[in-house]
XYZ file of N, CA and C in Angstrom:
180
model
N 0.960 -15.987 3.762
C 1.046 -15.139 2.592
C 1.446 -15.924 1.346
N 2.315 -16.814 1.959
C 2.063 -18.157 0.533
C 1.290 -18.493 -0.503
N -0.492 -18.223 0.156
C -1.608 -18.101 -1.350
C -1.597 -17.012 -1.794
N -1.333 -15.986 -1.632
C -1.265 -14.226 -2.260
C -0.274 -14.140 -2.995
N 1.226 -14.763 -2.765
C 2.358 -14.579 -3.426
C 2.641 -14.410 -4.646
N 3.223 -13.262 -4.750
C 2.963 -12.848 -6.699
C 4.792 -12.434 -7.283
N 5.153 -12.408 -8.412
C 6.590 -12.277 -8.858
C 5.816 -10.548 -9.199
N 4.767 -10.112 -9.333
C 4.871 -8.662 -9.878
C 4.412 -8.040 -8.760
N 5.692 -6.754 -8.761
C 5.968 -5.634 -7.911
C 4.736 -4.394 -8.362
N 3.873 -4.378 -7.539
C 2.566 -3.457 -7.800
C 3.247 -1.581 -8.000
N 4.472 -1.638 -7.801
C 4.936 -0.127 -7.637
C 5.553 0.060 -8.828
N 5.429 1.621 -9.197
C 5.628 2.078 -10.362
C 6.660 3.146 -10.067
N 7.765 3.849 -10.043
C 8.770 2.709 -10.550
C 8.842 1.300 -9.327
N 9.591 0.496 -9.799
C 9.954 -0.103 -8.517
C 11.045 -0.343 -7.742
N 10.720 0.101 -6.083
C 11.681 0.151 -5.387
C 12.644 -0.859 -5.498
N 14.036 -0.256 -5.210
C 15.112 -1.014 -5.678
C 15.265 -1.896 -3.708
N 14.737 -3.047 -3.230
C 14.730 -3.327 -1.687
C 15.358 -4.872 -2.159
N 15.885 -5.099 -1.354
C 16.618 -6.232 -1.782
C 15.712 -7.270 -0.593
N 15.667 -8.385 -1.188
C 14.626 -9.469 -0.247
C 13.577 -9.298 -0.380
N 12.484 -8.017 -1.097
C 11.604 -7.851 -0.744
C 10.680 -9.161 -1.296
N 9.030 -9.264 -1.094
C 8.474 -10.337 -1.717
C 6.914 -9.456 -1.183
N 6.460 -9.868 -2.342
C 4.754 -9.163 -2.955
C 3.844 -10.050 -2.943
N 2.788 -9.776 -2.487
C 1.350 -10.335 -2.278
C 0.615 -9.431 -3.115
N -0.293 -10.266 -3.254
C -1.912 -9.946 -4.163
C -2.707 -9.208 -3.044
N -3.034 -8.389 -3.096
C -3.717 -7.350 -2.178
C -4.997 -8.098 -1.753
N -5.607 -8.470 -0.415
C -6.836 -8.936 -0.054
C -7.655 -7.850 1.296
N -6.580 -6.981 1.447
C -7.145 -6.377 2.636
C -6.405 -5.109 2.082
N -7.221 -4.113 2.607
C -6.573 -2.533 2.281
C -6.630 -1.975 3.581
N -5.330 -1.374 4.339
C -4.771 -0.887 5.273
C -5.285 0.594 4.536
N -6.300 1.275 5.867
C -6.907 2.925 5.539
C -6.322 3.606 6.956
N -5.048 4.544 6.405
C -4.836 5.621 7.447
C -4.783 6.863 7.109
N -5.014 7.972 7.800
C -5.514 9.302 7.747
C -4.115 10.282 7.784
N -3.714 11.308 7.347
C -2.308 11.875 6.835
C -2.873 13.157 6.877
N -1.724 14.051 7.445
C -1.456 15.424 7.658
C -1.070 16.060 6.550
N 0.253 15.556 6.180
C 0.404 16.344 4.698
C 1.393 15.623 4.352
N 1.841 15.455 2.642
C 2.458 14.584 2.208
C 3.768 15.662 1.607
N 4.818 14.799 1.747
C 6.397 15.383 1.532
C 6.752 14.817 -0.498
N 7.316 15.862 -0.964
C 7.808 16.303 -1.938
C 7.978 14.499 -3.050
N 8.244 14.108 -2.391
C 8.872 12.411 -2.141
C 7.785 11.861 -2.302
N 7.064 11.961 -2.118
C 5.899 10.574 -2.200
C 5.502 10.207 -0.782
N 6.217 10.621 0.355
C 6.247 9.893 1.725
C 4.798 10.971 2.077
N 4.056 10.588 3.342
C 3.114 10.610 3.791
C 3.802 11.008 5.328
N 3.287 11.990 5.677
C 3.635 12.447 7.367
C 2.654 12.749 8.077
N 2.786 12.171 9.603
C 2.377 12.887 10.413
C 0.836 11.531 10.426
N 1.151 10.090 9.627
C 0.275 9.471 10.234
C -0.477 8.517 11.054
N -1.264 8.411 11.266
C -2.367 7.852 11.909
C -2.750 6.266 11.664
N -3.136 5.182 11.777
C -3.357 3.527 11.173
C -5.231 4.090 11.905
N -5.884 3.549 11.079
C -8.043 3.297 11.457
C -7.659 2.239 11.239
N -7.787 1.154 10.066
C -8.516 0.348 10.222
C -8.076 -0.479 9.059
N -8.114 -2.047 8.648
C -8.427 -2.726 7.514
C -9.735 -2.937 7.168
N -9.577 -3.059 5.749
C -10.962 -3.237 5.355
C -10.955 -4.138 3.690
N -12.118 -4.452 3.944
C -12.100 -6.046 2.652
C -12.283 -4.879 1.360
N -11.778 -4.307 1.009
C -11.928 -4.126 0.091
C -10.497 -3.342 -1.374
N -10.577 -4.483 -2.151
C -9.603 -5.114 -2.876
C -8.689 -3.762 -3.998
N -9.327 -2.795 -4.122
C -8.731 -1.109 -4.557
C -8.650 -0.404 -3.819
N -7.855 0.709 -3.127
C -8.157 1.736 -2.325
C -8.995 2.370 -3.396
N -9.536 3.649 -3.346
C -10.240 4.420 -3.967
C -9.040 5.583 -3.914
N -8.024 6.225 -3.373
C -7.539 7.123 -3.730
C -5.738 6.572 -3.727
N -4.943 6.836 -4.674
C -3.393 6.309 -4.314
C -2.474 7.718 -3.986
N -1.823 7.638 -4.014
C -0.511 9.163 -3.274
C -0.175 8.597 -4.421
């Protein structure tokens, strides 16, 4: 993850995680969700698949 390694935090606001460390997105992790909580959090899901492609098309 050394060639991806970036100082900017892609999250808006950004989480306050101590240690954390950010990569340049090369693969997009697509999983499928039941219903999403008040919070931003995502429940009830599922992992398909990675896939090469560099935007998701939809964000939470």
């Amino acid at each position: 993850m050394r060639v991806t390694a970036t100082d900017d935090c892609p999250f808006h606001p950004r989480p306050s995680l101590c240690g954390a460390h950010w990569a340049l997105p090369r693969l997009v992790g697509e999983v499928a969700y039941a219903a999403s909580a008040r919070v931003g959090l995502i429940r009830h899901s599922s992992w398909h698949r990675l896939r090469q492609r560099p935007r998701p098309r939809r964000r939470l």
